[in-house]
Short mmCIF file of C-alpha atoms in Angstrom, two decimals:
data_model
loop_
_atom_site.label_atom_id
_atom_site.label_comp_id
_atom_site.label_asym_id
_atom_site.label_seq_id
_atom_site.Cartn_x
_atom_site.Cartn_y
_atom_site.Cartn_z
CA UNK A 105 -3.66 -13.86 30.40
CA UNK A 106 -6.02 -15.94 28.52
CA UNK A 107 -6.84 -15.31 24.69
CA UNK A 108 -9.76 -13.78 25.48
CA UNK A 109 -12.06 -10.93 23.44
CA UNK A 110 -11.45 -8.60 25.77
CA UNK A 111 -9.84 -4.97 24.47
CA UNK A 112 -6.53 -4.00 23.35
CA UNK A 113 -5.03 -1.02 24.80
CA UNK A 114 -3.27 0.94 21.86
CA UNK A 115 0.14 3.05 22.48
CA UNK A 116 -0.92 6.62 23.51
CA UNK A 117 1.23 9.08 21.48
CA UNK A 118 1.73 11.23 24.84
CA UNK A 119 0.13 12.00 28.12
CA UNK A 120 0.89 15.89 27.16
CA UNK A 121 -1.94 17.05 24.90
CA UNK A 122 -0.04 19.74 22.79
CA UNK A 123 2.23 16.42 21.55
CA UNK A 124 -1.07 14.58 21.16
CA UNK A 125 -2.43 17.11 18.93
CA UNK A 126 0.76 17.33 17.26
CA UNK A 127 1.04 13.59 16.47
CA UNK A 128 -3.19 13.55 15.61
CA UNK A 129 -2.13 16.90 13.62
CA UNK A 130 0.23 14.86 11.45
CA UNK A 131 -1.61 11.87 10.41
CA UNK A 132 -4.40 13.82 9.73
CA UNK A 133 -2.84 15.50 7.24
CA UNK A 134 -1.01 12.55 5.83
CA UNK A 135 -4.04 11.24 5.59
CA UNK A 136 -5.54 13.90 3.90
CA UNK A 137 -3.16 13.95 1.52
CA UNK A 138 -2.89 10.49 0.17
CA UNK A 139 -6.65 10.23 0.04
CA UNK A 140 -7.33 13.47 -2.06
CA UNK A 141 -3.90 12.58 -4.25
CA UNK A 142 -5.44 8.80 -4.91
CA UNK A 143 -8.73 10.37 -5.82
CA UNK A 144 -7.04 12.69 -8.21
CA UNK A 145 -5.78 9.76 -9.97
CA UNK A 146 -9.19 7.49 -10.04
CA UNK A 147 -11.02 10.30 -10.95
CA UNK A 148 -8.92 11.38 -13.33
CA UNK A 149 -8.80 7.81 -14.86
CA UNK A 150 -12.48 7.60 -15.01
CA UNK A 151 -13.40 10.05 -16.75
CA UNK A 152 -10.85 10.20 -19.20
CA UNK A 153 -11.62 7.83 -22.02
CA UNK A 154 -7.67 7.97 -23.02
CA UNK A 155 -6.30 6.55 -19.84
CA UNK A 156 -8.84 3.20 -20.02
CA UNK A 157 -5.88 1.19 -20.65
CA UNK A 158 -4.30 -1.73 -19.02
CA UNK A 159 -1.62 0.37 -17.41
CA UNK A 160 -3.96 3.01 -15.97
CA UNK A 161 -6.86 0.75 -15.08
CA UNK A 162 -3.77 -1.38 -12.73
CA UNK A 163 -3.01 2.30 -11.49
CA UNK A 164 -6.75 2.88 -10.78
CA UNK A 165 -6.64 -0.35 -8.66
CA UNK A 166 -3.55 0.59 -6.85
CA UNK A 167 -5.19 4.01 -5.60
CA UNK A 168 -8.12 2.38 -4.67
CA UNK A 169 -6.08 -0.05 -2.96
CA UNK A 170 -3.74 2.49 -1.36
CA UNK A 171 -7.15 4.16 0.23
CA UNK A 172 -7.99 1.42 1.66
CA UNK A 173 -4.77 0.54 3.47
CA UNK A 174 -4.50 3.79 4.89
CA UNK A 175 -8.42 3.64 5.82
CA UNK A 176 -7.89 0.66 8.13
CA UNK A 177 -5.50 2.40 10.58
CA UNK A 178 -5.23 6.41 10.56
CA UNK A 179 -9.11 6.93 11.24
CA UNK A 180 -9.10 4.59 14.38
CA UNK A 181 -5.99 6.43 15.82
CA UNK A 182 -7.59 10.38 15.14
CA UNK A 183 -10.91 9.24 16.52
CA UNK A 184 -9.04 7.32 19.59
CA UNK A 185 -6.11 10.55 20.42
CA UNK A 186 -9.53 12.98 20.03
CA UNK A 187 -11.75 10.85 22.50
CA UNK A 188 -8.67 10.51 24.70
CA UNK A 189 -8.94 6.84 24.79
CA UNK A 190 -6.66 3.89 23.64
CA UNK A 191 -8.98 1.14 23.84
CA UNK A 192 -9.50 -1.42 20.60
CA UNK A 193 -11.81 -4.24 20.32
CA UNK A 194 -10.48 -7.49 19.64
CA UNK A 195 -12.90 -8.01 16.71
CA UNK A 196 -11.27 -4.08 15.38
CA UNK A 197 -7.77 -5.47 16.11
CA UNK A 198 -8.74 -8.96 14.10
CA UNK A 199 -10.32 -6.54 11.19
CA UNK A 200 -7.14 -4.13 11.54
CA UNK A 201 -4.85 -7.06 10.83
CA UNK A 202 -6.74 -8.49 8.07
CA UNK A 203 -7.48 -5.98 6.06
CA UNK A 204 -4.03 -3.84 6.59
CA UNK A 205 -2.39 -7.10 5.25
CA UNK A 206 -4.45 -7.56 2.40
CA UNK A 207 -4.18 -4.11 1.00
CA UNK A 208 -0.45 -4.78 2.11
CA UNK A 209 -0.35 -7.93 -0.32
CA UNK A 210 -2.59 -6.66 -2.83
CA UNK A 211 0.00 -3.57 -3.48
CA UNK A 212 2.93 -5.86 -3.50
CA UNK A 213 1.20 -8.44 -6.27
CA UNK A 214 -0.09 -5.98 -7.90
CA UNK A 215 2.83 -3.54 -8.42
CA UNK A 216 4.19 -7.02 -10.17
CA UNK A 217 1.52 -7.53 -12.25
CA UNK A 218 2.07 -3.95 -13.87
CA UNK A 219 5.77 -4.53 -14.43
CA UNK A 220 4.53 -7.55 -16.36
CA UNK A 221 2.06 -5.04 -18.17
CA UNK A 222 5.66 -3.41 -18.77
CA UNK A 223 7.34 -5.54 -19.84
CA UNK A 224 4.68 -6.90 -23.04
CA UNK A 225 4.18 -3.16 -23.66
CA UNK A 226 7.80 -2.59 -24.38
CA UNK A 227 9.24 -5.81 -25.07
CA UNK A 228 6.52 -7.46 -27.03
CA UNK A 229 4.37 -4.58 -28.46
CA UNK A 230 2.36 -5.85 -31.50
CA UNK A 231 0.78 -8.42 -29.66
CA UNK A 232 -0.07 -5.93 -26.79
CA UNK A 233 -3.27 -5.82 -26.94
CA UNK A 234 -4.28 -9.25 -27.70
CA UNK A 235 -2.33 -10.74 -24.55
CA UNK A 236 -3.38 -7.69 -21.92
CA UNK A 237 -6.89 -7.39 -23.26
CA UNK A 238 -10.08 -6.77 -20.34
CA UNK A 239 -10.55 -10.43 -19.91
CA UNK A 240 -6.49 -10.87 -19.00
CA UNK A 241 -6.43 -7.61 -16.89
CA UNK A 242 -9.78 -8.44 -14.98
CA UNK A 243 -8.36 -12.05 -14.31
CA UNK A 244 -5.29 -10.95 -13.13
CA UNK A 245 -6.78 -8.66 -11.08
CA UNK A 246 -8.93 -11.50 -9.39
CA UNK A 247 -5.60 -13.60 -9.05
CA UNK A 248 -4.43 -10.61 -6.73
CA UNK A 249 -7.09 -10.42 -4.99
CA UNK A 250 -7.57 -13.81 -3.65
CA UNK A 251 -4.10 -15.22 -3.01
CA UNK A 252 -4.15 -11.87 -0.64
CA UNK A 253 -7.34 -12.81 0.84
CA UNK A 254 -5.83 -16.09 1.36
CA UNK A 255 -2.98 -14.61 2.86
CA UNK A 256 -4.09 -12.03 5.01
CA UNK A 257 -6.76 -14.73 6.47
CA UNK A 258 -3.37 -16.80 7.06
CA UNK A 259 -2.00 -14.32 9.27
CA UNK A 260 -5.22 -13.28 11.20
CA UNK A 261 -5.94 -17.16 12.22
CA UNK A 262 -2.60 -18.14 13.43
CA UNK A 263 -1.98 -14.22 15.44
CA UNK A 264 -5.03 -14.76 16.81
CA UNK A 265 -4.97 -18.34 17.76
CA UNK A 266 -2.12 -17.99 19.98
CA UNK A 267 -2.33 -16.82 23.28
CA UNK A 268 -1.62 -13.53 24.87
CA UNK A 269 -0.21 -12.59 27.66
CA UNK A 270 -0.65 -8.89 27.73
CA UNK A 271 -3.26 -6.44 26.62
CA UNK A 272 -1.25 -3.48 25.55
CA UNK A 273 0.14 -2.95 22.04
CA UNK A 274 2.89 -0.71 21.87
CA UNK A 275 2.12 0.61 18.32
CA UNK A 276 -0.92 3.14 17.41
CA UNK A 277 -2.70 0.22 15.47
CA UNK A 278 -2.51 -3.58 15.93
CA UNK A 279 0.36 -4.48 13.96
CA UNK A 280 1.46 -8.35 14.04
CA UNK A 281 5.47 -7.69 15.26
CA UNK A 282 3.85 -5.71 18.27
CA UNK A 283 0.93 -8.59 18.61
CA UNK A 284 4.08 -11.05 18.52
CA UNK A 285 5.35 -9.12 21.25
CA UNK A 286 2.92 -9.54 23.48
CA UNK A 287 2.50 -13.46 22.79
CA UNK A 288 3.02 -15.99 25.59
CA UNK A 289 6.46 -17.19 25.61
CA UNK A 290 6.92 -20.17 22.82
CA UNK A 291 3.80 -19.36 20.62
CA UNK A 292 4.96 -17.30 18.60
CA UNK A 293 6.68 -19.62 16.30
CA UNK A 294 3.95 -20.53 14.42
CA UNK A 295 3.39 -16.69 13.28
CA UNK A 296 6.77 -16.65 12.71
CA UNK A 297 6.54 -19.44 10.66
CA UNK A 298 3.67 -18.10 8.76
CA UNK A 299 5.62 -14.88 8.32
CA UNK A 300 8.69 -16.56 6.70
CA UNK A 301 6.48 -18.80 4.43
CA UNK A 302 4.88 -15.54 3.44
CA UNK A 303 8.04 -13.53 2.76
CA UNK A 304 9.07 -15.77 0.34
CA UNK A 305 6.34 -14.21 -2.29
CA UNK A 306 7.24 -10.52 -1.75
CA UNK A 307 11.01 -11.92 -2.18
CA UNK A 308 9.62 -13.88 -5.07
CA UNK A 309 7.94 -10.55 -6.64
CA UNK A 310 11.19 -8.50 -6.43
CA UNK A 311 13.03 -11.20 -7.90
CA UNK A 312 10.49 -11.34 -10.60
CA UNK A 313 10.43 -7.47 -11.10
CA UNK A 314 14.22 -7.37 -11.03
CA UNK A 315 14.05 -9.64 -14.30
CA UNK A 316 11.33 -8.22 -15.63
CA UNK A 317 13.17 -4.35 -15.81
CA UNK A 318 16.50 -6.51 -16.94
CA UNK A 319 15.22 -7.32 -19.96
CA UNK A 320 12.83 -4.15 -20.26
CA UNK A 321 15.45 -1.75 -20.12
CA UNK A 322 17.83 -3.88 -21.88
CA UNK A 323 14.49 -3.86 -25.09
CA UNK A 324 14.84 0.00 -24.35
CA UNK A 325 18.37 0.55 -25.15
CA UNK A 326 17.97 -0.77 -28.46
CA UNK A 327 15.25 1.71 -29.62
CA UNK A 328 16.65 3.91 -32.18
CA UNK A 329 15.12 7.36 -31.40
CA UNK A 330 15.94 9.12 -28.51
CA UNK A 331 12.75 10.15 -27.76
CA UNK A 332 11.22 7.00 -28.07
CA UNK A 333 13.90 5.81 -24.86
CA UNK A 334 12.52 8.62 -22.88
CA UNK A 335 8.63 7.64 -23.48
CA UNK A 336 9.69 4.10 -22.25
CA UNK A 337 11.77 5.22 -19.18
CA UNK A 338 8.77 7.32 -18.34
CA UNK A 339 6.64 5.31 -18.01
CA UNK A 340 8.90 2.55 -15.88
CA UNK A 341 10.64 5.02 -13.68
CA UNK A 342 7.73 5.41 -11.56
CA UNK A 343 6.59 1.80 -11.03
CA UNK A 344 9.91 1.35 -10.26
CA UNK A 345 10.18 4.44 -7.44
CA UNK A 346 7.17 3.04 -6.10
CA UNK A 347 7.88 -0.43 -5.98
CA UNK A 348 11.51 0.00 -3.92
CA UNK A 349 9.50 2.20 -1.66
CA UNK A 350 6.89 0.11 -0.41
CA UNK A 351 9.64 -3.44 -0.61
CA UNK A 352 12.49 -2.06 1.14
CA UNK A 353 10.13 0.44 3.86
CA UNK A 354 7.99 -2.74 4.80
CA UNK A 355 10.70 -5.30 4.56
CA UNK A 356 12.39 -3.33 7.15
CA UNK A 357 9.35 -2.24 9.27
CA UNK A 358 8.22 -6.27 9.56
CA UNK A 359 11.62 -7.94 9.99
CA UNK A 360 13.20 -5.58 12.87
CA UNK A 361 13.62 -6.18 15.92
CA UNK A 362 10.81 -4.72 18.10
CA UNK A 363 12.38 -2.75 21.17
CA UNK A 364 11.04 -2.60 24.43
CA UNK A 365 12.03 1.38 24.79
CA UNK A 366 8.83 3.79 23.68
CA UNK A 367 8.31 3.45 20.41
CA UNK A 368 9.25 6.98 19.10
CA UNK A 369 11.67 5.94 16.05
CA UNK A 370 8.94 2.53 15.37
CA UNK A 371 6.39 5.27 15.06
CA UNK A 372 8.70 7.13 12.30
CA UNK A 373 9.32 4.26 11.00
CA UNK A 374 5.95 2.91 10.73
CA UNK A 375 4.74 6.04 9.03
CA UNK A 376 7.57 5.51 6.75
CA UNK A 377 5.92 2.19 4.99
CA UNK A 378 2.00 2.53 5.92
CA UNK A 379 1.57 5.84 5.00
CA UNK A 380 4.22 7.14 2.96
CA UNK A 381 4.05 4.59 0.15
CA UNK A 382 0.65 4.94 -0.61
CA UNK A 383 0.59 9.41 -0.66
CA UNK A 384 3.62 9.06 -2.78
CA UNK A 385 2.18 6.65 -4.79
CA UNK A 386 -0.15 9.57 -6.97
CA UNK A 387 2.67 12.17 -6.72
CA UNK A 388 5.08 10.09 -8.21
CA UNK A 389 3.18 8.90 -11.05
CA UNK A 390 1.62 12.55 -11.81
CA UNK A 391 4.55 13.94 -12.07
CA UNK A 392 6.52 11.38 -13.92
CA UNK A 393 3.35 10.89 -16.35
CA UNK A 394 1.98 13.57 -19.31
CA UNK A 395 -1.12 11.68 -19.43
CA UNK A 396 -2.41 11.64 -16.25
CA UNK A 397 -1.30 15.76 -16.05
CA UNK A 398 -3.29 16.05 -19.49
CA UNK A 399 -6.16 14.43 -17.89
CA UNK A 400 -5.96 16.04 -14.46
CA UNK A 401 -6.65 19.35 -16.54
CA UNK A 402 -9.51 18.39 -18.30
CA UNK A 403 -11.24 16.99 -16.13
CA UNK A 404 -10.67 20.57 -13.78
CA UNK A 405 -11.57 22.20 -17.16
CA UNK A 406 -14.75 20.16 -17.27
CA UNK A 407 -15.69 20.55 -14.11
CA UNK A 408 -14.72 24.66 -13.99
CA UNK A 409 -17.71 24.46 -17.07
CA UNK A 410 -19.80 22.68 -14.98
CA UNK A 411 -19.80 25.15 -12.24
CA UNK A 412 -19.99 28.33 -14.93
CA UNK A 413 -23.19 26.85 -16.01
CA UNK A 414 -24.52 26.39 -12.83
#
């Protein structure tokens, strides 16, 4: 089959519509879940002056970020399993690709950046604030953003490029091992090439956060008081939790090996690292973090005023 832009056919999650609604049923609440737990945590942030910080304005951007990854795939699939169709443009697979691995990349340079933010917080306090000031932050920030704009245009050109010789993606979104999958025989390699090339700055990143907590927790033995230990491990524990989530769930999930069976245990998995990572993401920090439970309340205080007056 030529390249064409004719549609994809997505995998159907079952010809029997109880186990369709069950599987819709599911994401939907995931879903659900990791967008009002995200928004909990922006909202929170934003209107509590407290928590306009370096640390919490990176953990602003990862919610944000973590809505949007989940945005690019889980609508399509509802609105597809509820209109009892499977069909995807090839411009909607192109966008799915591109923006699933930007978010992807964003998350996974940005979860670095805040173990720097860590690190000068703990290791390096007095000058804190003059080296992560707005100007650093907003930088850094723009740093993330384009080298994963730059690599999630990477991988869209070169899937896209080569030819395919099937239609149908066994996966409920276009996801590039599946797109692989269906390549002609021998063009492949130039993904895969892309896709090694690539790995080599996640690898890079958990090298560099490995180092990073070596020396941070190593800074945070030697502080006398015991509660001052447990105000530092509080506030690395999560990062950390979240971090090995998303590395070792997507690591996995992208360098399998794609079976030809039905892809009942690839659709576990895929939950695992897509959707998983990013609804833990609030619940991990919310409960591992006073100040975002501090401002969680008032702003529900604020808002129960709000509603008295009204």
């Amino acid at each position: 089959m030529n390249n064409d832009t004719s549609d994809f056919l997505l995998w159907e999650f079952s010809e029997i519509w109880e186990l369709q609604i069950m599987h819709v049923s599911l994401l939907l609440i995931l879903y659900l879940m990791t967008l009002s737990g995200n928004l909990v945590i922006i909202f929170a942030i934003v209107f509590d002056h407290h928590l306009h910080t370096p640390m919490y304005f990176f953990l602003f951007i990862l919610a944000m970020q973590d809505i949007g990854s989940i945005s690019v795939i889980v609508p399509k699939a509802v609105f597809n399993s509820l209109m009892n169709t499977r069909t995807i443009s090839h411009a909607g697979c192109v966008a799915q690709v591109m923006f699933f691995i930007f978010f992807l990349t964003c998350d996974v340079f940005l979860l670095t950046v805040m173990a720097y933010d860590r690190y000068i917080a703990i290791c390096n306090p007095l000058q804190y604030e003059m080296i992560m000031n707005r100007k650093t932050c907003t930088k850094m920030i723009g740093s993330v953003w384009t080298a994963s704009f730059l690599n999630a245009s990477l991988h869209s050109t070169v899937t896209f490029l080569t030819p395919f010789c099937s239609k149908i993606i066994n996966q409920f979104y276009c996801e590039i091992p599946y797109l692989l999958k269906i390549t002609c025989s021998g063009s492949y390699i130039y993904e895969i090439g892309v896709m090694i090339f690539s790995a080599t700055f996640p690898l890079g990143c958990f090298i560099f956060v490995f180092l990073t907590y070596a020396h941070v927790f190593s800074a945070v033995l030697r502080i006398p008081s015991a509660e001052g230990r447990t105000k530092a491990f509080s506030t690395c524990l999560p990062h950390i939790i979240v971090f090995s989530i998303f590395f070792f769930t997507a690591s996995f999930a992208y360098f399998r090996v794609i079976s030809d069976s039905p892809p009942r245990l690839d659709f576990i998995i895929t939950i695992m690292y897509s959707i998983v990572p990013p609804m833990m993401n609030p619940l991990i920090y919310s409960m591992r973090n006073k100040d975002i439970k501090v401002a969680f309340s008032r702003l529900c205080g604020h808002m129960s005023l709000h509603f008295k007056e009204m």
